Short mmCIF file of C-alpha atoms in Angstrom, two decimals:
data_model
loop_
_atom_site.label_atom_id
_atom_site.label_comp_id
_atom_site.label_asym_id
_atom_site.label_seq_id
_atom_site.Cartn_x
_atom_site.Cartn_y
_atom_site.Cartn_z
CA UNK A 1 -63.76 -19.39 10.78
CA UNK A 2 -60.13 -19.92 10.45
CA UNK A 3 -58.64 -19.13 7.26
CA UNK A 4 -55.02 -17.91 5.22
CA UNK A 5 -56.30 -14.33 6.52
CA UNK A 6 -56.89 -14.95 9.70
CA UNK A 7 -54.01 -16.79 11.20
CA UNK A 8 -50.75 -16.07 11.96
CA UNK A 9 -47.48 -18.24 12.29
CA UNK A 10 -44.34 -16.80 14.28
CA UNK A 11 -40.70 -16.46 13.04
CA UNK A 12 -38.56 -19.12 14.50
CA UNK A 13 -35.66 -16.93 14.85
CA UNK A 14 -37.55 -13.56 15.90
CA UNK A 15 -40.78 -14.38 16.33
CA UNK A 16 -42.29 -11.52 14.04
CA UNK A 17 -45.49 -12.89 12.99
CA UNK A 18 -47.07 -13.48 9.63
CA UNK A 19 -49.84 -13.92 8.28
CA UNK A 20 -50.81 -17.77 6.39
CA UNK A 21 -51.97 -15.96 3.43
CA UNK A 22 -48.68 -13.92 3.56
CA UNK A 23 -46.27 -17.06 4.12
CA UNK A 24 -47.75 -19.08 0.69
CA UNK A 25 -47.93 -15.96 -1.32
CA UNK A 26 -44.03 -14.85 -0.49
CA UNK A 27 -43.06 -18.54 -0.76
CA UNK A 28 -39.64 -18.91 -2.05
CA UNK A 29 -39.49 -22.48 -2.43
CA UNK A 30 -41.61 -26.04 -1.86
CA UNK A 31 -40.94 -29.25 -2.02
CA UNK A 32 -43.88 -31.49 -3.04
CA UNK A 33 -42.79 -35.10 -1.61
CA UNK A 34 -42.95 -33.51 1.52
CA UNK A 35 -45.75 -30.46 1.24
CA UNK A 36 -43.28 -28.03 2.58
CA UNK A 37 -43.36 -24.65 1.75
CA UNK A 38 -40.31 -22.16 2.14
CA UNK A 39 -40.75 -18.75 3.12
CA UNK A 40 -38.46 -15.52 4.31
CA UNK A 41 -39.03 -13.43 7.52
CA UNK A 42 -40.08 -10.23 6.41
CA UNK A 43 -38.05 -8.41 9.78
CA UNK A 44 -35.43 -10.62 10.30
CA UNK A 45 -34.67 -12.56 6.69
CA UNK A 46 -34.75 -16.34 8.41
CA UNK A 47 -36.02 -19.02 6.30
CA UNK A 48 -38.53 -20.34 7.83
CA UNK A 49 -40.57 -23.80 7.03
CA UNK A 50 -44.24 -25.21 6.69
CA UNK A 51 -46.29 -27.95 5.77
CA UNK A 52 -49.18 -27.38 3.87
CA UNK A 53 -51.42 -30.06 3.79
CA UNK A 54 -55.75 -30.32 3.68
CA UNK A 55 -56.93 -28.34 5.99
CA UNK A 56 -53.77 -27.71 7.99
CA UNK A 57 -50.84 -25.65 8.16
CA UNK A 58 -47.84 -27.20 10.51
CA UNK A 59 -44.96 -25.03 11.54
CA UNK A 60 -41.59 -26.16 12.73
CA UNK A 61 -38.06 -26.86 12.59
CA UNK A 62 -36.51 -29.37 9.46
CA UNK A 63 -35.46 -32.32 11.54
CA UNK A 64 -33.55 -35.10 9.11
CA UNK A 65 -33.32 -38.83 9.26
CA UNK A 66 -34.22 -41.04 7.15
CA UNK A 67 -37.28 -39.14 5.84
CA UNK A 68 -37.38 -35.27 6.60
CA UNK A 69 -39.85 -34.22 8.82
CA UNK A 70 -41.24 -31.20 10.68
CA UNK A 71 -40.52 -31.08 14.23
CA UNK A 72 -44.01 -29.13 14.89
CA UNK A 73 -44.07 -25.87 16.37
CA UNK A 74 -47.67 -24.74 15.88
CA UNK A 75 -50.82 -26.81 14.33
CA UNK A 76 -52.89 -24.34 12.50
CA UNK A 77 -56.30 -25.54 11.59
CA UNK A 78 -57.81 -23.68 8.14
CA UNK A 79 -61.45 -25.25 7.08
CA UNK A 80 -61.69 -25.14 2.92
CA UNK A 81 -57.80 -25.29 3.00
CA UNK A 82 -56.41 -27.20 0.02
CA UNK A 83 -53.59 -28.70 -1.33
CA UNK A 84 -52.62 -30.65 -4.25
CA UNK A 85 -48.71 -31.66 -4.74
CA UNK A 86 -47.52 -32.43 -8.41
CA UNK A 87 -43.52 -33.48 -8.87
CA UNK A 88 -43.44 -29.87 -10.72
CA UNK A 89 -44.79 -27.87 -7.48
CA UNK A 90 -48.15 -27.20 -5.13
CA UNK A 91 -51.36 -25.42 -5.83
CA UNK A 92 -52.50 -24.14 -2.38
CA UNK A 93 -56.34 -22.47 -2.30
CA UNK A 94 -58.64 -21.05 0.45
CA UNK A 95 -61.44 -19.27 0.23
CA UNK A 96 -61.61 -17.58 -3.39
CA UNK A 97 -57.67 -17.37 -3.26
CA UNK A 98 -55.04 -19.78 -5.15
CA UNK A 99 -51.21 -19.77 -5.57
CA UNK A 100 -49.02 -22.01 -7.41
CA UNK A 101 -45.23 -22.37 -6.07
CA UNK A 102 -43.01 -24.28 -8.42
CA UNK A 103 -40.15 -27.00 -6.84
CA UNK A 104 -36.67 -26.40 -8.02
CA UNK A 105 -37.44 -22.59 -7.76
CA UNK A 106 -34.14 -20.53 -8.54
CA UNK A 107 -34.04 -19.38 -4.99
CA UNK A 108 -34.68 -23.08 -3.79
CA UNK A 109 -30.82 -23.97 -3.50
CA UNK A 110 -30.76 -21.40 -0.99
CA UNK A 111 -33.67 -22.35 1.15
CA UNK A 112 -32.94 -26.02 0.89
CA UNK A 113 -33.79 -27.91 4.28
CA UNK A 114 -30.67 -29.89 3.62
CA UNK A 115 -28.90 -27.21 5.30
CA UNK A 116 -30.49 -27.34 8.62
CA UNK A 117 -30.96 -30.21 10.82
CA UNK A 118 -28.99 -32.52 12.84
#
């Protein structure tokens, strides 16, 4: 069965891979109204983005138009994976394991997919 320990997404600048589980519990920023989640290459220090939603993790690239969106990379599939966005932030769970990331995290202005896209 797939879960956050089990699967791995890939750096988008160096391809280093990490682990679901590792992604959501390093997170340094979300942003509900879109279930993205923000989270820093451990090798190479690249922000790199995903959606979280029920039972799915997407990868990709910010992409910005009207709405934002996630030009996919990689479609994850995690049975039992949940999700619940709140204006204030995301509670993620699988298996016995939760986290809570908080929007407007201090490190958000830094991670901000405003900065990317074209």
């Amino acid at each position: 069965m797939n879960s956050v320990l089990s699967e791995y997404l890939n750096c988008t600048d160096c391809t280093e891979a990490t682990l679901v589980r590792d992604a959501i519990e390093h997170a340094i920023a979300c942003w509900p109204e879109l279930n993205w989640v923000a989270h820093r290459c451990s090798n190479c220090e690249t922000i790199n983005y995903i959606a979280v939603n029920n039972g799915s993790v997407i990868e990709g690239y910010p992409v910005h138009g009207v709405v934002p969106t996630l030009a996919e990379t990689q479609r994850i599939v995690i049975r039992g994976l949940s999700v619940k966005c709140v204006p204030d932030g995301m509670r993620i769970s699988n298996l016995n394991l939760s986290w809570y990331i908080d929007a407007g995290d201090a490190t958000a202005s830094s991670a901000s997919p405003k900065q990317y896209g074209g």
